[in-house]
Amino acid sequence: MYIMKSIVIVFLVVVCVSCANKKLDIAKPNIIFIMSDDHAYQAISAYDTTLIQTPNIDRLANEGMLFTNASVTNSICAPSRAVILTGKHSHINGKIDNLSHFDTTNVTFPQILQKAGYQTAMFGKLHFGNNPKGFDEFKILPGQGEYYNPRFITQKGDTIIDGYVTDITTDLTLDWMKNRRDPNKPFMLMYLHKAPHRAWLPSEKYYKEFTKKTFPLPETLFDDYKTRGTAAKTAEMGILKHMSLVNDTKLTPATMAKLNLTDWNNLGESLGGMTAEQRAKWDAVYGPINEKFIEEYPTMNDSTLTIWKYQRYLQDYLGTIASVDDNVGRVLDYLDDEKLADNTIVIYTSDQGFYLGEHGWFDKRFMYDESFKTPLLIKWPNKIKAGITEDEMVQNLDFAQTFLEVAGVTAPKDMQGESLVPLLTGNKEKWKRDAVYYHYYEYPAEHAVKRHYGIATKEFKLIHFYHDVNEWELYDRKKDPKEINNVINNPAYAQVVKDMKQKLQETRKKYKDSEELDRKYIESYN
């Protein structure tokens, strides 16, 4: 009898401890990381209402915190994602560009959270690797993926799903939360949109709407790069010269032939994946655009052609964002409806910024603000005061350590970021960073943006272009926010140049970057 009582007592103790642990796990915040691809901060109305309204993304700012000085460490898709997953700069994690392989011996924050008891899932665009570690379930696009009827890579094999990629990515995300999420575990969900990546194919709803819109021209659309060096003048990302008439502005090969035009880089059409029915609906809208261009082209000069291409670019680019905003709303509504919102931290960001005609450009890569800065909005009920704007210098380097601290997990010592939790929870006095570091490597390559590294403070930005040039640029971020005037040789900034170069050396040393590594990565291209 005594033995039986002892067994019962032990059993009850185990059950109670188990229940307590489950309650403890549930109390840990859920994490939803939402990232779009190439989403410019200028195209979110919480930052700027000039181009588009994004009411659902704006909800995160209204209910949480909007960062105005968030940036990336390397403005290109796959390296940015590698930095986010590892919490390490590109020169440390090894994924310096879109071409190099990702070293799978890198430990990522999802692996750490999974071991700490989080249920983990990823849906959408990863951009590198077909078997991401640390996820209980994933459905990811191969490479860039398609906008229409995309193929997804899963643990059980590839599958093609009919529909529009932004809607499908959200469907997969909601299906997992509704049907396979373990309610007894906290979860970490990566919800990753392909849009608004080039070649900017909106859904039927939004190409019908946005192709009728006209957008204001950016002040620097016809920038002459007068004070800047070789890099800005030789980059191949100009709307006039380098934006494809077929791939980007959606002229048909028949239109090109009729006007005897040749296209930049011969990219061709990017409408793969559409069914005959989808293509017919597309042609019903884009056909008249082609016909009008045939009429107007003979009278166009460089300026009017630039403006026409800019309008066509913005119509499609922003049209894809409208679908992203709708679908972010679907996820936020689900969290509210299921009473999950109060214990879920939601992050919205992009893998980098993007040029929307500023300096005459599209694409990214440079350390100039439109490319370097990225949107960042975070909602965390009962932790973040609603409607807060934060101007501290933060980076995508910081996400891994932030998520680990949110989960109550100690970050590995070799991670290089800083947890954002002090900023999120009103303990700003604990935030010590006064400069961020940037390094871009993918040259010679597409868009011909030269290799460069630099640092930015709230007041100044110093950039060193190297490899086949040796040029320096300095910008006064307060007096010259559009970065028109390179003041590196202005005597009034001589002391600033000296101080910033010293700070750059210290920062490179802090993050373990060096000229030796620069040479190593240059040699890897040869």
XYZ file of C-alpha atoms in Angstrom:
526
model
C 0.000 0.000 0.000
C 2.827 2.389 0.901
C 4.556 1.640 -2.421
C 1.334 2.323 -4.349
C 0.848 5.673 -2.586
C 4.444 6.637 -3.366
C 3.965 5.804 -7.056
C 0.788 7.888 -7.178
C 2.528 10.849 -5.487
C 5.474 10.656 -7.899
C 3.077 10.453 -10.860
C 1.131 13.510 -9.678
C 4.359 15.477 -9.183
C 5.501 14.611 -12.733
C 2.111 15.586 -14.156
C 2.118 18.904 -12.269
C 5.658 19.733 -13.382
C 4.731 18.814 -16.950
C 1.648 21.027 -16.826
C 3.664 23.862 -15.314
C 6.240 23.542 -18.094
C 3.480 23.602 -20.726
C 2.039 26.738 -19.192
C 5.527 28.217 -19.111
C 6.063 27.377 -22.796
C 2.709 28.851 -23.776
C 3.585 32.019 -21.867
C 6.636 32.488 -24.079
C 5.782 34.897 -26.886
C 4.983 33.593 -30.334
C 7.110 35.178 -33.061
C 5.865 36.007 -36.558
C 8.550 37.359 -38.865
C 7.046 38.871 -42.024
C 9.479 39.831 -44.751
C 8.886 41.030 -48.285
C 11.492 41.143 -51.018
C 12.739 44.561 -52.175
C 9.991 46.478 -50.371
C 11.100 50.116 -50.250
C 10.253 52.015 -47.080
C 8.967 54.793 -49.395
C 6.202 52.373 -50.441
C 4.683 52.008 -46.957
C 2.267 54.741 -45.960
C 3.421 54.642 -42.327
C 6.662 56.118 -43.727
C 5.380 58.106 -46.698
C 1.892 58.516 -48.160
C 3.106 59.846 -51.526
C 2.869 56.602 -53.497
C 0.546 54.115 -51.807
C -1.682 53.421 -48.821
C -0.818 50.277 -46.847
C -3.360 50.251 -44.013
C -2.642 46.717 -42.819
C 1.120 47.074 -42.608
C 0.510 50.443 -40.963
C -1.409 48.644 -38.209
C 1.920 47.389 -36.911
C 3.144 50.959 -36.550
C -0.128 52.169 -35.043
C -0.140 49.331 -32.516
C 3.617 49.128 -32.044
C 6.911 50.712 -33.091
C 8.115 52.225 -36.374
C 11.897 52.301 -36.905
C 13.188 55.183 -39.031
C 16.879 54.242 -39.021
C 16.732 50.504 -39.754
C 19.231 49.288 -42.336
C 20.855 46.208 -43.827
C 24.473 45.054 -43.759
C 24.569 44.020 -47.440
C 21.791 45.153 -49.767
C 21.109 42.056 -51.835
C 18.597 39.247 -51.328
C 20.331 36.028 -50.289
C 23.127 37.624 -48.218
C 20.575 39.691 -46.305
C 18.625 36.553 -45.468
C 21.787 34.769 -44.363
C 22.610 37.676 -42.031
C 19.092 37.514 -40.573
C 19.259 33.780 -39.936
C 22.783 33.699 -38.492
C 23.101 37.061 -36.753
C 26.510 37.422 -38.432
C 27.881 39.725 -41.130
C 28.332 38.337 -44.641
C 32.109 38.058 -44.317
C 31.608 35.789 -41.267
C 28.678 33.609 -42.414
C 30.243 33.331 -45.893
C 27.166 34.204 -47.949
C 28.611 37.374 -49.465
C 26.472 37.432 -52.630
C 23.656 35.682 -54.474
C 26.140 33.394 -56.246
C 28.055 31.801 -53.371
C 26.766 28.779 -51.469
C 25.421 29.120 -47.947
C 27.572 27.236 -45.457
C 25.068 24.920 -43.774
C 27.347 24.472 -40.771
C 26.198 27.955 -39.725
C 23.899 27.753 -36.713
C 20.697 29.718 -37.295
C 18.280 31.207 -34.792
C 15.401 28.882 -35.897
C 17.571 25.881 -34.995
C 18.190 27.358 -31.557
C 14.521 28.194 -30.995
C 13.468 24.728 -32.145
C 15.783 23.145 -29.582
C 14.358 25.516 -26.960
C 10.857 24.123 -27.484
C 9.451 26.411 -30.180
C 7.440 24.978 -33.034
C 8.892 26.461 -36.214
C 7.645 26.938 -39.775
C 8.642 28.829 -42.935
C 6.471 29.691 -45.946
C 7.398 31.696 -49.029
C 10.726 32.880 -50.409
C 13.993 31.846 -48.756
C 16.126 32.343 -51.915
C 18.927 29.935 -51.049
C 19.053 26.270 -50.099
C 16.262 23.737 -50.497
C 16.332 22.249 -47.011
C 16.481 24.982 -44.359
C 17.483 23.730 -40.927
C 15.494 24.331 -37.792
C 11.969 24.086 -39.224
C 9.266 21.596 -38.361
C 7.593 22.439 -41.657
C 8.451 24.529 -44.690
C 7.105 25.277 -48.136
C 9.524 27.536 -49.987
C 9.858 28.862 -53.514
C 12.793 27.609 -55.579
C 15.064 30.611 -56.138
C 12.972 33.632 -57.069
C 9.860 31.572 -57.736
C 6.923 32.554 -59.934
C 4.145 35.059 -59.300
C 1.501 32.862 -60.951
C 0.917 29.153 -60.173
C 4.239 28.810 -58.343
C 6.138 25.661 -57.493
C 6.988 25.110 -53.822
C 9.680 22.907 -52.292
C 8.461 20.923 -49.277
C 9.828 18.179 -47.044
C 7.646 15.761 -49.023
C 8.670 16.914 -52.488
C 7.823 19.709 -54.899
C 4.291 20.843 -55.597
C 2.703 23.404 -57.937
C -0.122 25.416 -56.405
C -2.582 27.262 -58.628
C -3.140 30.937 -57.927
C -1.231 34.105 -57.119
C 1.924 33.691 -55.048
C 1.152 36.330 -52.387
C -2.258 34.829 -51.704
C -0.873 31.288 -51.727
C 1.958 32.084 -49.312
C -0.656 33.481 -46.930
C -2.975 30.507 -47.440
C -0.133 28.161 -46.498
C 0.714 30.268 -43.459
C -2.869 30.378 -42.196
C -3.408 26.688 -42.921
C -0.432 25.827 -40.733
C -1.592 28.071 -37.901
C -5.119 26.665 -38.054
C -4.401 22.988 -38.582
C -0.876 22.001 -37.575
C 0.202 24.476 -34.931
C 0.609 22.835 -31.532
C -1.417 24.998 -29.098
C 0.759 23.736 -26.249
C 3.939 25.227 -27.720
C 5.055 28.733 -28.581
C 5.754 29.108 -32.286
C 8.171 30.961 -34.541
C 6.773 31.518 -38.014
C 8.655 32.994 -40.984
C 6.102 34.352 -43.488
C 8.171 35.464 -46.487
C 6.763 37.188 -49.571
C 8.253 37.049 -53.059
C 6.676 40.407 -53.875
C 7.593 43.067 -54.761
C 10.645 41.500 -56.430
C 11.271 42.099 -60.106
C 9.588 41.478 -62.615
C 6.627 42.899 -60.668
C 3.543 40.961 -61.771
C 0.482 42.199 -59.865
C -2.639 40.142 -59.302
C -5.549 40.663 -61.677
C -7.354 42.846 -59.148
C -4.442 45.231 -58.805
C -3.076 45.403 -62.339
C -6.537 46.510 -63.409
C -6.412 49.247 -60.761
C -2.779 50.351 -60.723
C -2.208 50.568 -64.484
C -4.649 53.501 -64.401
C -2.610 55.417 -61.798
C -0.035 58.174 -62.293
C 2.653 58.815 -59.677
C 4.664 61.938 -58.809
C 8.237 62.017 -60.056
C 11.064 61.844 -57.493
C 13.158 65.002 -57.229
C 16.325 63.153 -58.213
C 14.923 61.202 -61.176
C 17.321 63.042 -63.518
C 20.314 63.054 -61.154
C 23.640 63.719 -62.908
C 25.848 62.279 -60.083
C 27.970 65.435 -60.390
C 29.706 65.226 -57.001
C 30.003 61.454 -56.881
C 32.692 59.158 -58.238
C 32.892 56.281 -60.668
C 30.534 53.899 -58.885
C 27.334 55.920 -59.248
C 28.171 56.923 -62.815
C 28.871 53.397 -64.072
C 26.167 51.393 -62.268
C 23.796 49.616 -64.657
C 20.483 50.248 -62.919
C 19.214 53.336 -64.681
C 15.543 53.438 -65.562
C 16.245 54.887 -69.001
C 19.205 52.767 -70.092
C 18.946 49.559 -68.108
C 15.299 48.858 -67.349
C 14.032 46.201 -69.745
C 11.153 47.266 -71.983
C 9.901 43.669 -72.178
C 10.687 42.091 -68.788
C 10.106 45.222 -66.712
C 7.640 47.516 -68.506
C 5.745 44.630 -70.152
C 6.019 45.499 -73.808
C 5.525 42.395 -75.942
C 8.121 41.023 -78.364
C 5.642 41.890 -81.138
C 5.614 45.541 -80.044
C 9.403 45.591 -79.951
C 9.591 44.130 -83.460
C 7.058 46.588 -84.832
C 9.104 49.535 -83.506
C 12.420 47.892 -84.466
C 13.619 48.131 -80.848
C 16.262 46.035 -79.125
C 16.051 45.449 -75.379
C 18.589 45.838 -72.618
C 20.167 42.505 -71.731
C 17.558 40.563 -73.768
C 15.724 39.491 -70.628
C 12.545 38.519 -72.455
C 9.083 38.074 -70.998
C 8.674 36.979 -67.370
C 5.099 35.765 -67.497
C 5.963 32.116 -67.055
C 3.527 30.136 -64.952
C 0.378 31.821 -66.258
C -2.388 29.663 -67.619
C -3.974 30.558 -70.963
C -6.929 32.073 -69.106
C -4.687 34.159 -66.835
C -2.647 35.342 -69.820
C -5.783 36.341 -71.720
C -6.938 38.514 -68.802
C -3.440 40.009 -68.554
C -3.333 40.778 -72.275
C -6.747 42.459 -72.096
C -5.143 45.135 -69.858
C -1.543 45.218 -71.073
C -2.443 44.931 -74.768
C -3.885 48.480 -74.903
C -0.795 49.742 -73.014
C 1.336 48.290 -75.813
C -0.880 49.822 -78.489
C -0.656 53.267 -76.895
C 3.121 52.980 -76.625
C 3.351 52.165 -80.344
C 1.494 55.403 -81.061
C 3.520 57.577 -78.679
C 7.042 56.183 -79.027
C 7.970 58.029 -82.260
C 7.576 61.383 -80.457
C 9.426 60.371 -77.270
C 12.826 61.707 -76.234
C 15.054 60.457 -73.401
C 13.142 62.453 -70.774
C 9.661 61.380 -71.848
C 10.757 57.755 -72.271
C 12.278 57.816 -68.767
C 9.009 59.122 -67.349
C 6.959 56.540 -69.262
C 9.172 53.703 -67.977
C 9.051 55.121 -64.434
C 5.238 55.181 -64.459
C 5.009 51.640 -65.838
C 7.518 50.455 -63.221
C 5.671 52.051 -60.318
C 2.278 50.806 -61.491
C 3.383 47.177 -61.400
C 5.717 47.411 -58.411
C 3.118 49.098 -56.210
C 0.386 46.805 -57.515
C 2.249 43.810 -56.087
C 2.571 45.608 -52.737
C -1.179 46.164 -52.551
C -1.617 42.374 -52.463
C 1.049 42.041 -49.775
C -0.790 44.569 -47.638
C -4.116 42.759 -48.069
C -2.565 39.484 -47.018
C -0.726 40.895 -44.028
C -4.175 42.038 -42.934
C -5.464 38.473 -43.215
C -2.751 37.228 -40.841
C -3.253 40.049 -38.339
C -7.014 39.456 -38.381
C -6.459 35.764 -37.666
C -4.289 36.573 -34.646
C -6.985 38.898 -33.327
C -9.832 36.468 -33.985
C -8.044 33.543 -32.319
C -6.928 35.609 -29.303
C -3.276 35.062 -30.187
C -2.330 38.693 -30.747
C -1.626 39.583 -27.116
C 1.130 36.971 -26.826
C 2.635 37.352 -30.306
C 5.401 39.661 -31.449
C 4.924 40.539 -35.135
C 7.734 41.991 -37.230
C 7.414 43.429 -40.738
C 10.517 44.211 -42.764
C 12.154 43.799 -46.162
C 15.406 42.075 -47.075
C 16.640 45.513 -48.174
C 15.479 48.854 -49.503
C 14.868 49.658 -53.170
C 15.118 52.572 -55.578
C 11.798 53.889 -56.846
C 13.297 56.243 -59.394
C 15.484 58.159 -56.942
C 18.789 59.060 -58.641
C 17.236 57.687 -61.833
C 17.556 54.123 -60.560
C 15.714 50.921 -59.827
C 17.195 47.956 -57.880
C 19.350 48.236 -54.708
C 22.996 47.255 -53.771
C 24.373 50.695 -52.887
C 24.878 52.038 -49.380
C 22.867 55.114 -50.347
C 19.721 55.401 -48.241
C 17.007 54.115 -50.578
C 18.865 50.811 -50.808
C 20.529 50.739 -47.391
C 17.524 51.666 -45.260
C 14.768 49.129 -44.825
C 11.277 49.267 -43.366
C 10.915 47.868 -39.866
C 7.650 47.817 -37.916
C 7.182 45.733 -34.757
C 4.072 45.058 -32.687
C 4.350 43.416 -29.267
C 1.280 44.021 -27.100
C 1.901 44.842 -23.432
C 5.605 45.350 -24.184
C 5.736 48.076 -26.844
C 3.747 51.247 -26.332
C 1.491 51.823 -29.314
C 2.425 54.424 -31.897
C 6.109 54.815 -30.965
C 8.728 55.973 -33.493
C 12.337 54.933 -32.901
C 15.340 56.540 -34.625
C 18.190 54.435 -33.209
C 20.577 52.740 -35.663
C 19.392 49.132 -35.959
C 20.088 46.459 -38.576
C 18.916 43.114 -39.908
C 21.991 41.810 -38.062
C 20.009 42.299 -34.841
C 16.984 40.096 -35.518
C 18.483 36.762 -34.434
C 19.525 37.991 -31.010
C 16.244 39.855 -30.578
C 14.191 36.716 -31.203
C 16.358 34.655 -28.888
C 16.017 37.160 -26.053
C 12.255 37.388 -26.634
C 12.158 33.597 -26.229
C 14.305 33.672 -23.100
C 17.205 31.912 -24.842
C 20.844 32.915 -24.483
C 22.350 33.876 -27.835
C 25.647 32.308 -28.976
C 28.594 34.562 -28.242
C 29.699 34.647 -31.883
C 26.537 36.403 -33.036
C 27.382 39.995 -33.945
C 24.130 41.912 -33.556
C 22.420 43.532 -30.613
C 19.042 42.548 -29.239
C 16.376 45.179 -29.905
C 14.512 44.253 -26.723
C 15.776 47.291 -24.738
C 14.382 49.606 -27.439
C 11.126 47.667 -27.648
C 10.515 47.686 -23.911
C 11.407 51.281 -23.078
C 14.917 50.639 -21.754
C 16.659 52.810 -24.316
C 19.464 53.723 -21.932
C 20.829 50.200 -22.459
C 21.236 50.770 -26.210
C 24.829 51.867 -26.927
C 25.335 51.633 -30.715
C 26.222 54.857 -32.536
C 27.231 53.473 -35.959
C 26.350 50.597 -38.289
C 28.554 48.749 -40.784
C 27.855 47.851 -44.408
C 29.739 45.768 -46.992
C 28.670 44.932 -50.566
C 30.613 42.346 -52.609
C 28.782 41.296 -55.787
C 31.030 42.831 -58.464
C 31.709 42.354 -61.311
C 28.155 41.144 -61.740
C 24.623 42.178 -62.688
C 23.993 45.942 -62.345
C 27.752 46.618 -62.059
C 27.630 48.207 -58.601
C 31.203 48.357 -57.372
C 32.347 46.721 -54.161
C 32.194 49.018 -51.198
C 32.035 49.167 -47.435
C 31.267 51.934 -45.001
C 29.698 53.129 -41.792
C 26.716 55.305 -41.029
C 25.894 57.325 -37.947
C 22.804 59.445 -37.508
C 24.775 62.439 -38.779
C 27.161 61.115 -41.436
C 27.826 58.303 -43.873
C 31.304 57.312 -45.079
C 31.692 54.932 -48.039
C 34.843 53.378 -49.521
C 34.581 51.966 -53.064
C 37.403 49.515 -53.787
C 38.604 46.636 -55.985
C 39.085 48.326 -59.399
C 38.747 51.848 -57.928
C 39.820 53.555 -54.715
C 37.252 56.256 -54.026
C 35.729 57.729 -50.877
C 32.411 59.489 -50.337
C 31.026 61.328 -47.317
C 27.446 62.524 -46.863
C 25.981 64.859 -44.283
C 22.777 62.974 -43.514
C 21.170 65.885 -41.667
C 21.852 68.646 -44.218
C 21.714 66.437 -47.322
C 19.183 63.639 -46.730
C 18.882 62.889 -50.455
C 22.644 62.314 -50.622
C 23.317 64.609 -53.548
C 26.542 66.241 -52.343
C 29.612 64.144 -51.669
C 31.635 66.326 -49.264
C 34.691 64.102 -48.896
C 36.945 66.874 -50.273
C 35.170 69.794 -48.637
C 37.631 71.465 -46.191
C 34.769 72.205 -43.802
C 34.406 68.432 -43.252
C 38.109 67.603 -42.855
C 37.770 66.705 -39.179
C 34.608 64.699 -39.836
C 36.445 62.701 -42.505
C 39.291 61.988 -40.104
C 36.932 60.938 -37.305
C 34.748 58.795 -39.547
C 37.733 56.998 -41.077
C 38.994 56.239 -37.578
C 35.550 54.988 -36.562
C 35.403 52.863 -39.721
C 38.698 51.188 -38.846
C 37.468 50.475 -35.327
C 34.166 49.113 -36.613
C 35.856 46.836 -39.160
C 38.020 45.470 -36.377
C 35.019 45.019 -34.085
C 33.180 42.943 -36.693
C 36.362 41.086 -37.747
C 36.412 42.426 -41.300
C 39.741 43.261 -42.937
C 41.660 43.930 -46.134
C 42.780 40.299 -46.036
C 39.169 39.162 -46.226
C 38.502 41.695 -48.985
C 41.300 40.124 -51.042
C 40.074 36.613 -50.262
C 36.599 37.353 -51.567
C 37.954 39.146 -54.657
C 40.066 36.089 -55.453
C 37.011 33.841 -55.051
C 35.491 35.572 -58.095
C 38.515 34.825 -60.285
